Amino acid sequence: MLTNVEHIGIAVRNMAASNDLFSKLFNVVPYKFETVESEGVTTSFYRVNAGRESQTKIELLEATRSDSPIAKFLEKKGEGIHHLAFEVDDIVAEMERLKNEGFTLLSEAPKRGADNKLVCFLHPKGTNGVLIELCQEIKE
Ligand code: CO
């Protein structure tokens, strides 16, 4: 089952400039910076409305190399909303369910994503152009 929107991912060309901008917008600094070398991406995470019931997480994404998925996205679509991430309780079961429903998964198995999550993406061609991320917190 998909539960809450865990975060919204935004593709940016210049992480430093965008961190300045979003820090002013949200009036809060990122709580985490993380590079996922396997995906060619560096990220920063914001908690908007932190500590309250309805906090919102925003992930900024910048490419670390020209052949990464984020670089390709920026080339094709420019800066902007890149993905919606939904929390799931059991990512493997959810991947199986969605596969059976006819959705195309971008990986056969969950991958280790940023912010201590197992993640899997659905192909946007099957979701009205919206890249959907499933994410499950890693508990160890
Ligand atoms: Co994400």
PDB file of N, CA and C and ligand atoms in Angstrom, residues 7-9 45 59 61 83 85 119 121 133, ligand 1:
ATOM      1  N   HIS A   7       8.284  12.530   0.217  1.00  0.00           N
ATOM      2  CA  HIS A   7       8.964  13.762  -0.191  1.00  0.00           C
ATOM      3  C   HIS A   7       8.650  14.062  -1.652  1.00  0.00           C
ATOM      4  N   ILE A   8       9.003  15.279  -2.057  1.00  0.00           N
ATOM      5  CA  ILE A   8       8.888  15.698  -3.450  1.00  0.00           C
ATOM      6  C   ILE A   8      10.305  16.006  -3.920  1.00  0.00           C
ATOM      7  N   GLY A   9      10.694  15.436  -5.068  1.00  0.00           N
ATOM      8  CA  GLY A   9      12.042  15.637  -5.597  1.00  0.00           C
ATOM      9  C   GLY A   9      12.046  16.736  -6.655  1.00  0.00           C
ATOM     10  N   PHE A  45      18.213  17.666   1.572  1.00  0.00           N
ATOM     11  CA  PHE A  45      16.860  17.412   2.077  1.00  0.00           C
ATOM     12  C   PHE A  45      16.431  18.505   3.043  1.00  0.00           C
ATOM     13  N   GLU A  59      13.340  17.175  -1.563  1.00  0.00           N
ATOM     14  CA  GLU A  59      14.670  16.684  -1.935  1.00  0.00           C
ATOM     15  C   GLU A  59      15.124  17.447  -3.180  1.00  0.00           C
ATOM     16  N   LEU A  61      17.846  17.665  -6.201  1.00  0.00           N
ATOM     17  CA  LEU A  61      18.714  16.700  -6.887  1.00  0.00           C
ATOM     18  C   LEU A  61      19.558  17.406  -7.942  1.00  0.00           C
ATOM     19  N   HIS A  83      10.167  14.091  -9.176  1.00  0.00           N
ATOM     20  CA  HIS A  83       9.403  12.903  -8.774  1.00  0.00           C
ATOM     21  C   HIS A  83       8.580  13.149  -7.512  1.00  0.00           C
ATOM     22  N   ALA A  85       7.530  10.962  -4.168  1.00  0.00           N
ATOM     23  CA  ALA A  85       7.909   9.746  -3.448  1.00  0.00           C
ATOM     24  C   ALA A  85       6.841   9.399  -2.422  1.00  0.00           C
ATOM     25  N   VAL A 119      14.473   2.124  -2.349  1.00  0.00           N
ATOM     26  CA  VAL A 119      13.625   2.824  -3.306  1.00  0.00           C
ATOM     27  C   VAL A 119      13.424   2.010  -4.581  1.00  0.00           C
ATOM     28  N   PHE A 121      11.543   3.062  -8.605  1.00  0.00           N
ATOM     29  CA  PHE A 121      10.798   4.040  -9.396  1.00  0.00           C
ATOM     30  C   PHE A 121       9.890   3.329 -10.392  1.00  0.00           C
ATOM     31  N   GLU A 133       8.240   7.472  -7.054  1.00  0.00           N
ATOM     32  CA  GLU A 133       9.206   6.706  -6.253  1.00  0.00           C
ATOM     33  C   GLU A 133       8.464   6.021  -5.109  1.00  0.00           C
TER      34      GLU A 133
HETATM   35 CO    CO B   1      13.446  10.846  -3.879  1.00  0.00          CO
END
